[in-house]
Amino acid sequence: MALVVAQEVPTSSIMAVPHGPVGVGMARRRMREELLASGVQDTVVDDAVLILSELLSNSCRHARPIYENGSPGSATTEPHEAPVASVRASWRIDAQGRLTVAVTDGGGPTRPLPATPSVTARGGRGLAIIRSLAKDWGVHDTVVGEVTVWAALSLQGAFATRVDLTPDLPPSLTTGAGLSTGLPLSGFPDFDDLP
């Protein structure tokens, strides 16, 4: 007789990550693992991870970090202790079936606003990407000196379903004919016979 132990998967998570590119990768990996373990569709996870990446990248580029043990040169920082510069990444699934992704940082000189960059611009598309993937997004001040940018996705939204192409394909391609035998698929040349 096998004993099955149910493992509770968190529906929310918050983590402090370094203010920089290393933090983006750390947060992406953890979010992906936790959301997939929670049973969230992989298409929604992909969208959420992209949104988190954009929020963290914008935070690293345009905002100040949060200093967990006092800002550089402040009286609260111990002489032997370097201040830890970080941002907080969080995600939460609520009872209405919404996934909210948020990044909290030390704010910047301006508020986040979507831009319309030129075709040749190297950046400036992050918030436009977030707006196209999320059901809603916004910015709010949390505590003094901290700003949170958030985006909400539906777990059953338009981006949460994959397109099934098999009804339009010929039966020989939907059954995998030729794939397991090593024979070429009908209608496709055998590349070994090409000059």
PDB file of C-alpha atoms in Angstrom:
ATOM      1  CA  MET A   1       0.000   0.000   0.000  1.00  0.00           C
ATOM      2  CA  ALA A   2       1.490   3.325  -1.032  1.00  0.00           C
ATOM      3  CA  LEU A   3       1.108   6.309   1.219  1.00  0.00           C
ATOM      4  CA  VAL A   4       0.537   9.551  -0.635  1.00  0.00           C
ATOM      5  CA  VAL A   5       1.410  12.707   1.240  1.00  0.00           C
ATOM      6  CA  ALA A   6      -0.134  15.892  -0.062  1.00  0.00           C
ATOM      7  CA  GLN A   7       2.334  18.699  -0.341  1.00  0.00           C
ATOM      8  CA  GLU A   8       0.853  22.162  -0.050  1.00  0.00           C
ATOM      9  CA  VAL A   9       1.996  24.401  -2.857  1.00  0.00           C
ATOM     10  CA  PRO A  10       2.041  28.099  -2.012  1.00  0.00           C
ATOM     11  CA  THR A  11      -0.370  30.366  -3.858  1.00  0.00           C
ATOM     12  CA  SER A  12       1.809  33.365  -3.081  1.00  0.00           C
ATOM     13  CA  SER A  13       5.492  34.061  -2.823  1.00  0.00           C
ATOM     14  CA  ILE A  14       7.751  37.005  -2.102  1.00  0.00           C
ATOM     15  CA  MET A  15      11.499  37.160  -2.448  1.00  0.00           C
ATOM     16  CA  ALA A  16      14.253  39.737  -2.226  1.00  0.00           C
ATOM     17  CA  VAL A  17      16.602  39.549  -5.187  1.00  0.00           C
ATOM     18  CA  PRO A  18      19.768  41.496  -5.991  1.00  0.00           C
ATOM     19  CA  HIS A  19      19.184  44.778  -7.809  1.00  0.00           C
ATOM     20  CA  GLY A  20      20.643  43.760 -11.173  1.00  0.00           C
ATOM     21  CA  PRO A  21      20.570  41.117 -13.903  1.00  0.00           C
ATOM     22  CA  VAL A  22      21.401  38.252 -11.508  1.00  0.00           C
ATOM     23  CA  GLY A  23      18.195  38.928  -9.591  1.00  0.00           C
ATOM     24  CA  VAL A  24      16.083  38.676 -12.735  1.00  0.00           C
ATOM     25  CA  GLY A  25      17.238  35.112 -13.430  1.00  0.00           C
ATOM     26  CA  MET A  26      16.798  34.038  -9.809  1.00  0.00           C
ATOM     27  CA  ALA A  27      13.236  35.326  -9.653  1.00  0.00           C
ATOM     28  CA  ARG A  28      12.304  33.869 -13.059  1.00  0.00           C
ATOM     29  CA  ARG A  29      13.457  30.373 -12.082  1.00  0.00           C
ATOM     30  CA  ARG A  30      11.694  30.395  -8.708  1.00  0.00           C
ATOM     31  CA  MET A  31       8.436  31.781 -10.121  1.00  0.00           C
ATOM     32  CA  ARG A  32       8.381  29.225 -12.932  1.00  0.00           C
ATOM     33  CA  GLU A  33       8.977  26.327 -10.517  1.00  0.00           C
ATOM     34  CA  GLU A  34       6.344  27.465  -8.019  1.00  0.00           C
ATOM     35  CA  LEU A  35       3.632  28.282 -10.557  1.00  0.00           C
ATOM     36  CA  LEU A  36       4.090  25.010 -12.432  1.00  0.00           C
ATOM     37  CA  ALA A  37       4.001  23.124  -9.114  1.00  0.00           C
ATOM     38  CA  SER A  38       0.735  24.951  -8.335  1.00  0.00           C
ATOM     39  CA  GLY A  39      -0.791  23.574 -11.534  1.00  0.00           C
ATOM     40  CA  VAL A  40      -0.857  26.855 -13.455  1.00  0.00           C
ATOM     41  CA  GLN A  41      -0.984  26.316 -17.237  1.00  0.00           C
ATOM     42  CA  ASP A  42       2.431  26.607 -18.831  1.00  0.00           C
ATOM     43  CA  THR A  43       1.222  29.312 -21.231  1.00  0.00           C
ATOM     44  CA  VAL A  44       0.157  31.475 -18.273  1.00  0.00           C
ATOM     45  CA  VAL A  45       3.476  30.724 -16.560  1.00  0.00           C
ATOM     46  CA  ASP A  46       5.345  31.836 -19.693  1.00  0.00           C
ATOM     47  CA  ASP A  47       3.398  35.119 -19.767  1.00  0.00           C
ATOM     48  CA  ALA A  48       3.917  35.675 -16.026  1.00  0.00           C
ATOM     49  CA  VAL A  49       7.655  35.023 -16.265  1.00  0.00           C
ATOM     50  CA  LEU A  50       7.953  37.457 -19.181  1.00  0.00           C
ATOM     51  CA  ILE A  51       6.056  40.101 -17.193  1.00  0.00           C
ATOM     52  CA  LEU A  52       8.265  39.529 -14.147  1.00  0.00           C
ATOM     53  CA  SER A  53      11.363  39.847 -16.346  1.00  0.00           C
ATOM     54  CA  GLU A  54      10.165  43.154 -17.772  1.00  0.00           C
ATOM     55  CA  LEU A  55       9.227  44.542 -14.343  1.00  0.00           C
ATOM     56  CA  LEU A  56      12.580  43.565 -12.830  1.00  0.00           C
ATOM     57  CA  SER A  57      14.543  44.858 -15.815  1.00  0.00           C
ATOM     58  CA  ASN A  58      12.721  48.195 -15.642  1.00  0.00           C
ATOM     59  CA  SER A  59      13.396  48.352 -11.916  1.00  0.00           C
ATOM     60  CA  CYS A  60      17.110  47.696 -12.422  1.00  0.00           C
ATOM     61  CA  ARG A  61      17.350  50.285 -15.191  1.00  0.00           C
ATOM     62  CA  HIS A  62      15.143  53.094 -13.870  1.00  0.00           C
ATOM     63  CA  ALA A  63      14.749  52.760 -10.097  1.00  0.00           C
ATOM     64  CA  ARG A  64      16.801  52.717  -6.934  1.00  0.00           C
ATOM     65  CA  PRO A  65      17.181  49.528  -4.937  1.00  0.00           C
ATOM     66  CA  ILE A  66      15.794  48.973  -1.468  1.00  0.00           C
ATOM     67  CA  TYR A  67      18.545  48.791   1.138  1.00  0.00           C
ATOM     68  CA  GLU A  68      17.627  46.147   3.685  1.00  0.00           C
ATOM     69  CA  ASN A  69      20.195  47.182   6.290  1.00  0.00           C
ATOM     70  CA  GLY A  70      20.409  50.923   5.773  1.00  0.00           C
ATOM     71  CA  SER A  71      21.407  52.948   2.735  1.00  0.00           C
ATOM     72  CA  PRO A  72      25.074  53.546   1.944  1.00  0.00           C
ATOM     73  CA  GLY A  73      26.567  56.031   4.397  1.00  0.00           C
ATOM     74  CA  SER A  74      23.542  56.006   6.748  1.00  0.00           C
ATOM     75  CA  ALA A  75      23.920  55.824  10.509  1.00  0.00           C
ATOM     76  CA  THR A  76      22.044  52.486  10.600  1.00  0.00           C
ATOM     77  CA  THR A  77      24.682  50.666   8.557  1.00  0.00           C
ATOM     78  CA  GLU A  78      27.324  48.909  10.611  1.00  0.00           C
ATOM     79  CA  PRO A  79      30.883  49.881   9.584  1.00  0.00           C
ATOM     80  CA  HIS A  80      31.807  46.267   8.732  1.00  0.00           C
ATOM     81  CA  GLU A  81      28.537  45.538   6.943  1.00  0.00           C
ATOM     82  CA  ALA A  82      27.900  46.559   3.338  1.00  0.00           C
ATOM     83  CA  PRO A  83      24.312  47.612   2.608  1.00  0.00           C
ATOM     84  CA  VAL A  84      22.328  44.999   0.691  1.00  0.00           C
ATOM     85  CA  ALA A  85      20.791  46.483  -2.468  1.00  0.00           C
ATOM     86  CA  SER A  86      17.733  44.513  -3.524  1.00  0.00           C
ATOM     87  CA  VAL A  87      14.230  44.633  -4.946  1.00  0.00           C
ATOM     88  CA  ARG A  88      11.251  42.497  -3.968  1.00  0.00           C
ATOM     89  CA  ALA A  89       9.540  40.246  -6.484  1.00  0.00           C
ATOM     90  CA  SER A  90       6.194  38.732  -5.572  1.00  0.00           C
ATOM     91  CA  TRP A  91       3.311  36.823  -7.094  1.00  0.00           C
ATOM     92  CA  ARG A  92      -0.054  35.768  -5.746  1.00  0.00           C
ATOM     93  CA  ILE A  93      -3.021  33.749  -6.964  1.00  0.00           C
ATOM     94  CA  ASP A  94      -6.300  35.082  -5.558  1.00  0.00           C
ATOM     95  CA  ALA A  95      -9.703  33.442  -5.112  1.00  0.00           C
ATOM     96  CA  GLN A  96     -10.983  35.022  -8.358  1.00  0.00           C
ATOM     97  CA  GLY A  97      -8.434  33.126 -10.460  1.00  0.00           C
ATOM     98  CA  ARG A  98      -6.096  36.048 -11.004  1.00  0.00           C
ATOM     99  CA  LEU A  99      -2.327  35.900 -10.845  1.00  0.00           C
ATOM    100  CA  THR A 100      -0.769  39.174  -9.716  1.00  0.00           C
ATOM    101  CA  VAL A 101       2.944  39.728 -10.338  1.00  0.00           C
ATOM    102  CA  ALA A 102       4.629  42.667  -8.586  1.00  0.00           C
ATOM    103  CA  VAL A 103       8.047  44.250  -8.156  1.00  0.00           C
ATOM    104  CA  THR A 104       8.819  46.688  -5.343  1.00  0.00           C
ATOM    105  CA  ASP A 105      11.874  48.944  -5.491  1.00  0.00           C
ATOM    106  CA  GLY A 106      13.150  52.240  -4.110  1.00  0.00           C
ATOM    107  CA  GLY A 107      11.430  54.318  -6.799  1.00  0.00           C
ATOM    108  CA  GLY A 108      13.010  56.509  -9.403  1.00  0.00           C
ATOM    109  CA  PRO A 109      12.952  60.038 -10.754  1.00  0.00           C
ATOM    110  CA  THR A 110       9.843  59.315 -12.875  1.00  0.00           C
ATOM    111  CA  ARG A 111       6.763  57.077 -12.734  1.00  0.00           C
ATOM    112  CA  PRO A 112       6.568  54.098 -15.094  1.00  0.00           C
ATOM    113  CA  LEU A 113       4.677  54.999 -18.266  1.00  0.00           C
ATOM    114  CA  PRO A 114       4.342  53.025 -21.502  1.00  0.00           C
ATOM    115  CA  ALA A 115       6.439  54.474 -24.314  1.00  0.00           C
ATOM    116  CA  THR A 116       6.197  54.368 -28.075  1.00  0.00           C
ATOM    117  CA  PRO A 117       9.799  53.838 -29.126  1.00  0.00           C
ATOM    118  CA  SER A 118      10.996  54.111 -32.694  1.00  0.00           C
ATOM    119  CA  VAL A 119      11.433  50.945 -34.710  1.00  0.00           C
ATOM    120  CA  THR A 120      15.220  51.144 -34.266  1.00  0.00           C
ATOM    121  CA  ALA A 121      15.156  51.870 -30.513  1.00  0.00           C
ATOM    122  CA  ARG A 122      16.951  49.300 -28.359  1.00  0.00           C
ATOM    123  CA  GLY A 123      14.443  49.488 -25.524  1.00  0.00           C
ATOM    124  CA  GLY A 124      11.267  51.099 -24.284  1.00  0.00           C
ATOM    125  CA  ARG A 125       8.849  48.277 -25.087  1.00  0.00           C
ATOM    126  CA  GLY A 126       8.625  46.621 -21.652  1.00  0.00           C
ATOM    127  CA  LEU A 127       5.430  48.237 -20.396  1.00  0.00           C
ATOM    128  CA  ALA A 128       3.786  47.795 -23.795  1.00  0.00           C
ATOM    129  CA  ILE A 129       4.537  44.077 -23.557  1.00  0.00           C
ATOM    130  CA  ILE A 130       3.108  43.996 -20.032  1.00  0.00           C
ATOM    131  CA  ARG A 131      -0.029  45.841 -21.175  1.00  0.00           C
ATOM    132  CA  SER A 132      -0.574  43.355 -24.008  1.00  0.00           C
ATOM    133  CA  LEU A 133      -0.195  40.279 -21.774  1.00  0.00           C
ATOM    134  CA  ALA A 134      -1.874  41.442 -18.556  1.00  0.00           C
ATOM    135  CA  LYS A 135      -5.560  42.070 -17.868  1.00  0.00           C
ATOM    136  CA  ASP A 136      -4.564  45.104 -15.785  1.00  0.00           C
ATOM    137  CA  TRP A 137      -1.441  46.770 -14.407  1.00  0.00           C
ATOM    138  CA  GLY A 138      -0.566  49.729 -12.253  1.00  0.00           C
ATOM    139  CA  VAL A 139       1.838  51.555  -9.971  1.00  0.00           C
ATOM    140  CA  HIS A 140       1.396  52.436  -6.314  1.00  0.00           C
ATOM    141  CA  ASP A 141       3.520  53.713  -3.462  1.00  0.00           C
ATOM    142  CA  THR A 142       3.706  51.147  -0.695  1.00  0.00           C
ATOM    143  CA  VAL A 143       5.720  52.604   2.184  1.00  0.00           C
ATOM    144  CA  VAL A 144       7.788  55.759   2.185  1.00  0.00           C
ATOM    145  CA  GLY A 145      10.519  55.417  -0.415  1.00  0.00           C
ATOM    146  CA  GLU A 146       9.131  52.257  -2.037  1.00  0.00           C
ATOM    147  CA  VAL A 147       7.168  51.892  -5.265  1.00  0.00           C
ATOM    148  CA  THR A 148       5.384  48.767  -6.492  1.00  0.00           C
ATOM    149  CA  VAL A 149       4.593  48.078 -10.136  1.00  0.00           C
ATOM    150  CA  TRP A 150       2.135  45.207 -10.607  1.00  0.00           C
ATOM    151  CA  ALA A 151       0.355  43.319 -13.361  1.00  0.00           C
ATOM    152  CA  ALA A 152      -2.604  40.927 -13.128  1.00  0.00           C
ATOM    153  CA  LEU A 153      -3.191  37.968 -15.431  1.00  0.00           C
ATOM    154  CA  SER A 154      -6.178  35.665 -15.670  1.00  0.00           C
ATOM    155  CA  LEU A 155      -5.370  32.009 -15.121  1.00  0.00           C
ATOM    156  CA  GLN A 156      -7.943  31.215 -17.823  1.00  0.00           C
ATOM    157  CA  GLY A 157      -7.363  34.216 -20.091  1.00  0.00           C
ATOM    158  CA  ALA A 158      -6.914  34.514 -23.824  1.00  0.00           C
ATOM    159  CA  PHE A 159      -3.193  33.858 -23.544  1.00  0.00           C
ATOM    160  CA  ALA A 160      -3.803  30.786 -21.409  1.00  0.00           C
ATOM    161  CA  THR A 161      -4.905  28.510 -24.246  1.00  0.00           C
ATOM    162  CA  ARG A 162      -2.790  26.935 -26.912  1.00  0.00           C
ATOM    163  CA  VAL A 163      -3.956  26.769 -30.500  1.00  0.00           C
ATOM    164  CA  ASP A 164      -4.672  23.239 -31.671  1.00  0.00           C
ATOM    165  CA  LEU A 165      -3.466  22.967 -35.266  1.00  0.00           C
ATOM    166  CA  THR A 166      -4.106  19.262 -35.778  1.00  0.00           C
ATOM    167  CA  PRO A 167      -7.674  19.544 -37.258  1.00  0.00           C
ATOM    168  CA  ASP A 168      -6.264  21.373 -40.298  1.00  0.00           C
ATOM    169  CA  LEU A 169      -3.421  18.930 -40.919  1.00  0.00           C
ATOM    170  CA  PRO A 170      -3.684  15.884 -43.192  1.00  0.00           C
ATOM    171  CA  PRO A 171      -4.236  12.593 -41.317  1.00  0.00           C
ATOM    172  CA  SER A 172      -0.770  11.344 -42.292  1.00  0.00           C
ATOM    173  CA  LEU A 173       0.813  14.192 -40.305  1.00  0.00           C
ATOM    174  CA  THR A 174      -1.447  13.992 -37.253  1.00  0.00           C
ATOM    175  CA  THR A 175      -0.791  10.271 -36.748  1.00  0.00           C
ATOM    176  CA  GLY A 176       2.981  10.638 -36.874  1.00  0.00           C
ATOM    177  CA  ALA A 177       3.286   8.464 -39.971  1.00  0.00           C
ATOM    178  CA  GLY A 178       6.906   8.123 -40.932  1.00  0.00           C
ATOM    179  CA  LEU A 179       8.248   9.554 -37.695  1.00  0.00           C
ATOM    180  CA  SER A 180       8.891   6.386 -35.760  1.00  0.00           C
ATOM    181  CA  THR A 181       9.939   4.330 -38.787  1.00  0.00           C
ATOM    182  CA  GLY A 182      12.546   6.773 -40.015  1.00  0.00           C
ATOM    183  CA  LEU A 183      10.756   6.966 -43.371  1.00  0.00           C
ATOM    184  CA  PRO A 184      10.180  10.409 -44.877  1.00  0.00           C
ATOM    185  CA  LEU A 185       6.767  11.993 -44.440  1.00  0.00           C
ATOM    186  CA  SER A 186       4.699  11.913 -47.618  1.00  0.00           C
ATOM    187  CA  GLY A 187       5.089  15.108 -49.594  1.00  0.00           C
ATOM    188  CA  PHE A 188       8.485  15.910 -48.101  1.00  0.00           C
ATOM    189  CA  PRO A 189      11.716  15.037 -49.866  1.00  0.00           C
ATOM    190  CA  ASP A 190      14.250  12.707 -48.367  1.00  0.00           C
ATOM    191  CA  PHE A 191      17.146  15.075 -47.677  1.00  0.00           C
ATOM    192  CA  ASP A 192      19.673  12.292 -48.214  1.00  0.00           C
ATOM    193  CA  ASP A 193      18.644  12.149 -51.901  1.00  0.00           C
ATOM    194  CA  LEU A 194      19.255  15.849 -52.567  1.00  0.00           C
ATOM    195  CA  PRO A 195      22.375  16.795 -54.590  1.00  0.00           C
TER     196      PRO A 195
END
